[in-house]
Structures are given as structure tokens and as C-alpha cells.
Amino acid sequence: MRLFLSSYRFGAHTDRLLGLVGEPGRVAVIANACDAWPSAWQSAVTSDLFPLRRLGFQPEVVDLRDYIGRTAELEQTLAEYPMVWVRGGNTFVLRAQFARSGADVVLPRLLAADALVYAGYSAGACVMTPDLHGLESTDDPAEVRTACGVEPRWDGLGLVNRRIVPHLDSPTDPEGHSRKLVRDYLAAGVPHWALTDDHVVVVDGDNTEVLT
């Protein structure tokens, strides 16, 4: 299993992502964490395509909404890509779209077979953790009903064994919500990784490390 989980895009470790993937090629871009913000959806996608292209990747958008109830087709589609890139947004909306499309079944299966690299940042990283409780301080669970028509889920995919707090001390979090969440997790004894926008959690086979 190969995971590249960051707070913001490549963090300070672009080289490590390239090392996991090998030669840059096609990449499936999943932007469904932005589904509650239709007016900003396309610009959010575009903002990720350019950095990926600069690294030599060939990004292609895969919209999970096109695969609701079509899990087998989604698996066939994602299996064609050496890497999936899952951008940030609302973690609860992303989790709901994973469930509706079957991505929460397909991705663990493909990762277990080492068929692709999963690279995700912010919501795209948090969705891979065991539990999403606490993230409601930054992401609104109510947006799930608006965007997806279902109730929010509070479980992650559990492919890493700690929760992730992204954007620690980041300009994107001027009110310090991430710092407060870290304090809450520490007080409750909740295992977690607190990531600045430079940090990355890398899983490569049996090895897990936090790059600072």
C-alpha cells in the first residue's frame, strides 16, 4: 500500500511523491470534497490541475457522482490509473461520496493490491483515517445533506491508524481551529498527526513515516 497524505498539496515533499509513483503519468483527480460548493467546483479543480501538470502528470477528472451505484465500473476506471489525487474540501461530503460510489470499497482493494498510489490532501487525507469526529470544527457535516441527500458518516476508511489534523498554524486557518482540535485530541488521548502545510504522512508498504 502506498499513501501520500498531506495538509496541502505536495507539502514540502514533492520528491517523495514522485518516488512513490515513479515516472509521472495519468492521474485520476477526485474533487468531490467540493461538491457542496457548485459555484467554486470547477475553479477548485483547475487550481490542482496546473501543479500536477508542472510535475509531468496527465490529470483527468473522475467525478464520483458519475459512479453512484456503479461500483464495479468505478473500480475498472480507477484501475487504469497509476495514481489517484484526492483534493481538499469538506471531509464529510467526500466521505459520503466515497460511500455512494463505492470508492470506500474500491480504493482499499486497489491499494491492498498495490495497483495505484493514493495521494490526498486535507479532506483527501482525513478521509483515510479511522474516525472523523472533531473535524466538524472546520468542516460542516450539514453540507452532506445538501450536496448528497444523505446523512453524514463519522467513520473514515481506516487505512491509517491515527486521525489527521491538517493546516496546523496555516494562513488558511487564521482562527486557529486546527490548533484547538490538537489540544482537544491531546486532552482526550486521541492518537493523531498534526500536520502543517509542509508535513506529509507517507505509507510505503509496512513503513509509515511523517515527513516534516
CSV table of N, CA and C in Angstrom, one decimal, residues 87-167:
chain,number,residue,atom,x,y,z
A,87,ARG,N,-8.4,15.9,-3.7
A,87,ARG,CA,-8.2,17.2,-3.2
A,87,ARG,C,-9.0,17.5,-1.9
A,88,GLY,N,-8.7,18.6,-1.3
A,88,GLY,CA,-9.4,19.0,-0.1
A,88,GLY,C,-10.7,19.6,-0.3
A,89,GLY,N,-11.4,20.0,0.8
A,89,GLY,CA,-12.8,20.5,0.7
A,89,GLY,C,-13.4,20.1,2.0
A,90,ASN,N,-14.6,19.6,1.9
A,90,ASN,CA,-15.4,19.1,3.1
A,90,ASN,C,-15.2,17.6,3.3
A,91,THR,N,-14.6,17.2,4.4
A,91,THR,CA,-14.3,15.8,4.6
A,91,THR,C,-15.5,15.0,4.6
A,92,PHE,N,-16.6,15.5,5.2
A,92,PHE,CA,-17.8,14.7,5.4
A,92,PHE,C,-18.5,14.5,4.0
A,93,VAL,N,-18.5,15.5,3.2
A,93,VAL,CA,-19.0,15.4,1.9
A,93,VAL,C,-18.2,14.4,1.1
A,94,LEU,N,-16.9,14.4,1.2
A,94,LEU,CA,-16.1,13.5,0.5
A,94,LEU,C,-16.4,12.0,0.9
A,95,ARG,N,-16.5,11.9,2.3
A,95,ARG,CA,-16.8,10.5,2.8
A,95,ARG,C,-18.1,10.0,2.3
A,96,ALA,N,-19.1,10.9,2.2
A,96,ALA,CA,-20.4,10.5,1.7
A,96,ALA,C,-20.3,10.0,0.2
A,97,GLN,N,-19.6,10.8,-0.6
A,97,GLN,CA,-19.5,10.4,-2.0
A,97,GLN,C,-18.6,9.2,-2.2
A,98,PHE,N,-17.7,8.9,-1.3
A,98,PHE,CA,-17.0,7.7,-1.3
A,98,PHE,C,-17.9,6.5,-1.1
A,99,ALA,N,-18.8,6.7,-0.1
A,99,ALA,CA,-19.8,5.6,0.2
A,99,ALA,C,-20.8,5.4,-0.9
A,100,ARG,N,-21.3,6.5,-1.5
A,100,ARG,CA,-22.4,6.4,-2.5
A,100,ARG,C,-21.8,5.8,-3.8
A,101,SER,N,-20.6,6.0,-4.1
A,101,SER,CA,-20.0,5.5,-5.3
A,101,SER,C,-19.3,4.1,-5.1
A,102,GLY,N,-19.1,3.7,-3.9
A,102,GLY,CA,-18.3,2.5,-3.6
A,102,GLY,C,-16.8,2.7,-3.6
A,103,ALA,N,-16.4,4.0,-3.7
A,103,ALA,CA,-14.9,4.2,-3.6
A,103,ALA,C,-14.3,3.8,-2.3
A,104,ASP,N,-15.1,3.7,-1.2
A,104,ASP,CA,-14.6,3.3,0.1
A,104,ASP,C,-14.4,1.8,0.1
A,105,VAL,N,-14.9,1.1,-0.9
A,105,VAL,CA,-14.6,-0.4,-1.1
A,105,VAL,C,-13.5,-0.5,-2.1
A,106,VAL,N,-13.6,0.2,-3.2
A,106,VAL,CA,-12.7,0.0,-4.4
A,106,VAL,C,-11.3,0.5,-4.0
A,107,LEU,N,-11.1,1.6,-3.4
A,107,LEU,CA,-9.8,2.1,-3.2
A,107,LEU,C,-9.0,1.2,-2.2
A,108,PRO,N,-9.6,0.8,-1.1
A,108,PRO,CA,-8.8,-0.1,-0.2
A,108,PRO,C,-8.4,-1.4,-1.0
A,109,ARG,N,-9.3,-1.9,-1.8
A,109,ARG,CA,-8.9,-3.1,-2.6
A,109,ARG,C,-7.8,-2.9,-3.6
A,110,LEU,N,-7.8,-1.8,-4.3
A,110,LEU,CA,-6.7,-1.5,-5.2
A,110,LEU,C,-5.4,-1.2,-4.5
A,111,LEU,N,-5.5,-0.5,-3.3
A,111,LEU,CA,-4.3,-0.2,-2.6
A,111,LEU,C,-3.7,-1.5,-2.0
A,112,ALA,N,-4.6,-2.4,-1.5
A,112,ALA,CA,-4.1,-3.7,-1.0
A,112,ALA,C,-3.3,-4.5,-2.1
A,113,ALA,N,-3.8,-4.3,-3.3
A,113,ALA,CA,-3.1,-5.0,-4.4
A,113,ALA,C,-1.9,-4.2,-5.0
A,114,ASP,N,-1.6,-3.0,-4.3
A,114,ASP,CA,-0.6,-2.1,-4.8
A,114,ASP,C,-0.7,-1.7,-6.3
A,115,ALA,N,-2.0,-1.5,-6.7
A,115,ALA,CA,-2.3,-1.2,-8.1
A,115,ALA,C,-2.2,0.3,-8.4
A,116,LEU,N,-2.1,1.1,-7.3
A,116,LEU,CA,-2.0,2.5,-7.5
A,116,LEU,C,-1.5,3.2,-6.3
A,117,VAL,N,-1.2,4.5,-6.4
A,117,VAL,CA,-0.8,5.3,-5.3
A,117,VAL,C,-2.0,6.2,-4.9
A,118,TYR,N,-2.3,6.4,-3.7
A,118,TYR,CA,-3.3,7.3,-3.2
A,118,TYR,C,-2.6,8.5,-2.7
A,119,ALA,N,-2.9,9.7,-3.3
A,119,ALA,CA,-2.3,10.9,-2.8
A,119,ALA,C,-3.5,11.8,-2.5
A,120,GLY,N,-3.6,12.3,-1.2
A,120,GLY,CA,-4.7,13.1,-0.9
A,120,GLY,C,-4.3,14.2,0.1
A,121,TYR,N,-4.9,15.3,0.0
A,121,TYR,CA,-4.6,16.4,1.0
A,121,TYR,C,-5.8,17.0,1.6
A,122,SER,N,-5.6,17.4,2.9
A,122,SER,CA,-6.7,18.0,3.7
A,122,SER,C,-7.8,17.0,3.8
A,123,ALA,N,-9.0,17.2,3.3
A,123,ALA,CA,-10.1,16.3,3.3
A,123,ALA,C,-9.7,14.9,2.7
A,124,GLY,N,-8.9,15.0,1.6
A,124,GLY,CA,-8.5,13.8,1.0
A,124,GLY,C,-7.5,12.9,1.8
A,125,ALA,N,-6.9,13.5,2.8
A,125,ALA,CA,-6.1,12.8,3.7
A,125,ALA,C,-6.9,12.3,4.9
A,126,CYS,N,-7.7,13.2,5.4
A,126,CYS,CA,-8.5,12.9,6.6
A,126,CYS,C,-9.5,11.7,6.4
A,127,VAL,N,-10.0,11.6,5.2
A,127,VAL,CA,-11.0,10.5,4.9
A,127,VAL,C,-10.3,9.1,5.1
A,128,MET,N,-9.0,9.0,5.1
A,128,MET,CA,-8.3,7.7,5.2
A,128,MET,C,-8.1,7.3,6.6
A,129,THR,N,-8.5,8.1,7.6
A,129,THR,CA,-8.2,7.9,9.0
A,129,THR,C,-9.4,7.1,9.6
A,130,PRO,N,-9.3,6.6,10.8
A,130,PRO,CA,-10.3,5.8,11.4
A,130,PRO,C,-11.6,6.5,11.8
A,131,ASP,N,-11.5,7.8,12.1
A,131,ASP,CA,-12.7,8.5,12.7
A,131,ASP,C,-12.6,9.9,12.4
A,132,LEU,N,-13.8,10.5,12.0
A,132,LEU,CA,-13.8,11.9,11.6
A,132,LEU,C,-14.3,12.9,12.7
A,133,HIS,N,-14.6,12.3,13.9
A,133,HIS,CA,-15.0,13.2,15.0
A,133,HIS,C,-14.0,14.2,15.3
A,134,GLY,N,-14.4,15.5,15.5
A,134,GLY,CA,-13.5,16.6,15.7
A,134,GLY,C,-13.4,17.5,14.5
A,135,LEU,N,-13.5,16.9,13.3
A,135,LEU,CA,-13.4,17.7,12.1
A,135,LEU,C,-14.6,18.6,11.9
A,136,GLU,N,-15.7,18.4,12.6
A,136,GLU,CA,-16.8,19.3,12.5
A,136,GLU,C,-16.5,20.7,12.9
A,137,SER,N,-15.4,20.9,13.6
A,137,SER,CA,-15.0,22.3,14.0
A,137,SER,C,-14.5,23.1,12.8
A,138,THR,N,-14.1,22.4,11.7
A,138,THR,CA,-13.7,23.0,10.5
A,138,THR,C,-14.5,22.7,9.2
A,139,ASP,N,-15.1,21.5,9.2
A,139,ASP,CA,-16.0,21.1,8.1
A,139,ASP,C,-17.4,20.9,8.6
A,140,ASP,N,-18.4,21.5,7.8
A,140,ASP,CA,-19.8,21.4,8.3
A,140,ASP,C,-20.4,20.1,7.8
A,141,PRO,N,-20.8,19.3,8.8
A,141,PRO,CA,-21.4,18.0,8.4
A,141,PRO,C,-22.8,18.2,7.7
A,142,ALA,N,-23.4,19.4,8.0
A,142,ALA,CA,-24.7,19.6,7.4
A,142,ALA,C,-24.7,19.8,5.9
A,143,GLU,N,-23.5,20.1,5.3
A,143,GLU,CA,-23.4,20.2,3.9
A,143,GLU,C,-23.6,18.9,3.2
A,144,VAL,N,-23.5,17.8,3.9
A,144,VAL,CA,-23.7,16.4,3.3
A,144,VAL,C,-25.1,16.3,2.8
A,145,ARG,N,-26.0,16.7,3.6
A,145,ARG,CA,-27.5,16.6,3.3
A,145,ARG,C,-27.7,17.4,2.0
A,146,THR,N,-27.2,18.6,2.0
A,146,THR,CA,-27.4,19.5,0.8
A,146,THR,C,-26.8,18.9,-0.5
A,147,ALA,N,-25.5,18.4,-0.4
A,147,ALA,CA,-24.8,18.0,-1.5
A,147,ALA,C,-25.1,16.6,-2.0
A,148,CYS,N,-25.4,15.7,-1.0
A,148,CYS,CA,-25.5,14.3,-1.3
A,148,CYS,C,-26.9,13.7,-1.0
A,149,GLY,N,-27.7,14.4,-0.2
A,149,GLY,CA,-29.0,13.9,0.1
A,149,GLY,C,-29.0,12.7,1.1
A,150,VAL,N,-27.9,12.6,1.9
A,150,VAL,CA,-27.9,11.5,2.9
A,150,VAL,C,-27.3,12.1,4.2
A,151,GLU,N,-27.3,11.3,5.2
A,151,GLU,CA,-26.8,11.8,6.5
A,151,GLU,C,-25.3,11.6,6.5
A,152,PRO,N,-24.6,12.5,7.2
A,152,PRO,CA,-23.1,12.4,7.3
A,152,PRO,C,-22.7,11.1,8.0
A,153,ARG,N,-21.5,10.6,7.6
A,153,ARG,CA,-20.9,9.5,8.3
A,153,ARG,C,-19.7,10.0,9.0
A,154,TRP,N,-19.4,9.3,10.1
A,154,TRP,CA,-18.3,9.8,11.0
A,154,TRP,C,-17.2,8.8,11.0
A,155,ASP,N,-17.2,7.8,10.2
A,155,ASP,CA,-16.1,6.8,10.1
A,155,ASP,C,-15.3,7.1,8.9
A,156,GLY,N,-14.0,7.0,9.0
A,156,GLY,CA,-13.1,7.1,7.9
A,156,GLY,C,-12.9,5.7,7.3
A,157,LEU,N,-12.0,5.6,6.4
A,157,LEU,CA,-11.7,4.3,5.7
A,157,LEU,C,-10.7,3.5,6.6
A,158,GLY,N,-10.0,4.1,7.6
A,158,GLY,CA,-9.2,3.4,8.5
A,158,GLY,C,-8.0,2.8,7.9
A,159,LEU,N,-7.4,3.4,6.8
A,159,LEU,CA,-6.2,2.8,6.2
A,159,LEU,C,-5.0,3.3,6.9
A,160,VAL,N,-5.1,4.3,7.8
A,160,VAL,CA,-4.0,4.6,8.7
A,160,VAL,C,-4.7,4.6,10.1
A,161,ASN,N,-3.9,4.5,11.1
A,161,ASN,CA,-4.4,4.2,12.5
A,161,ASN,C,-4.5,5.4,13.4
A,162,ARG,N,-4.3,6.6,12.8
A,162,ARG,CA,-4.4,7.8,13.6
A,162,ARG,C,-5.3,8.8,12.8
A,163,ARG,N,-5.9,9.7,13.6
A,163,ARG,CA,-6.6,10.8,12.9
A,163,ARG,C,-5.6,11.9,12.4
A,164,ILE,N,-6.0,12.7,11.5
A,164,ILE,CA,-5.1,13.7,10.9
A,164,ILE,C,-5.8,15.1,11.2
A,165,VAL,N,-4.9,16.0,11.7
A,165,VAL,CA,-5.4,17.4,11.8
A,165,VAL,C,-4.5,18.2,10.8
A,166,PRO,N,-5.2,18.7,9.7
A,166,PRO,CA,-4.4,19.4,8.7
A,166,PRO,C,-4.4,20.9,9.0
A,167,HIS,N,-3.5,21.6,8.3
A,167,HIS,CA,-3.5,23.1,8.3
A,167,HIS,C,-3.1,23.7,9.6
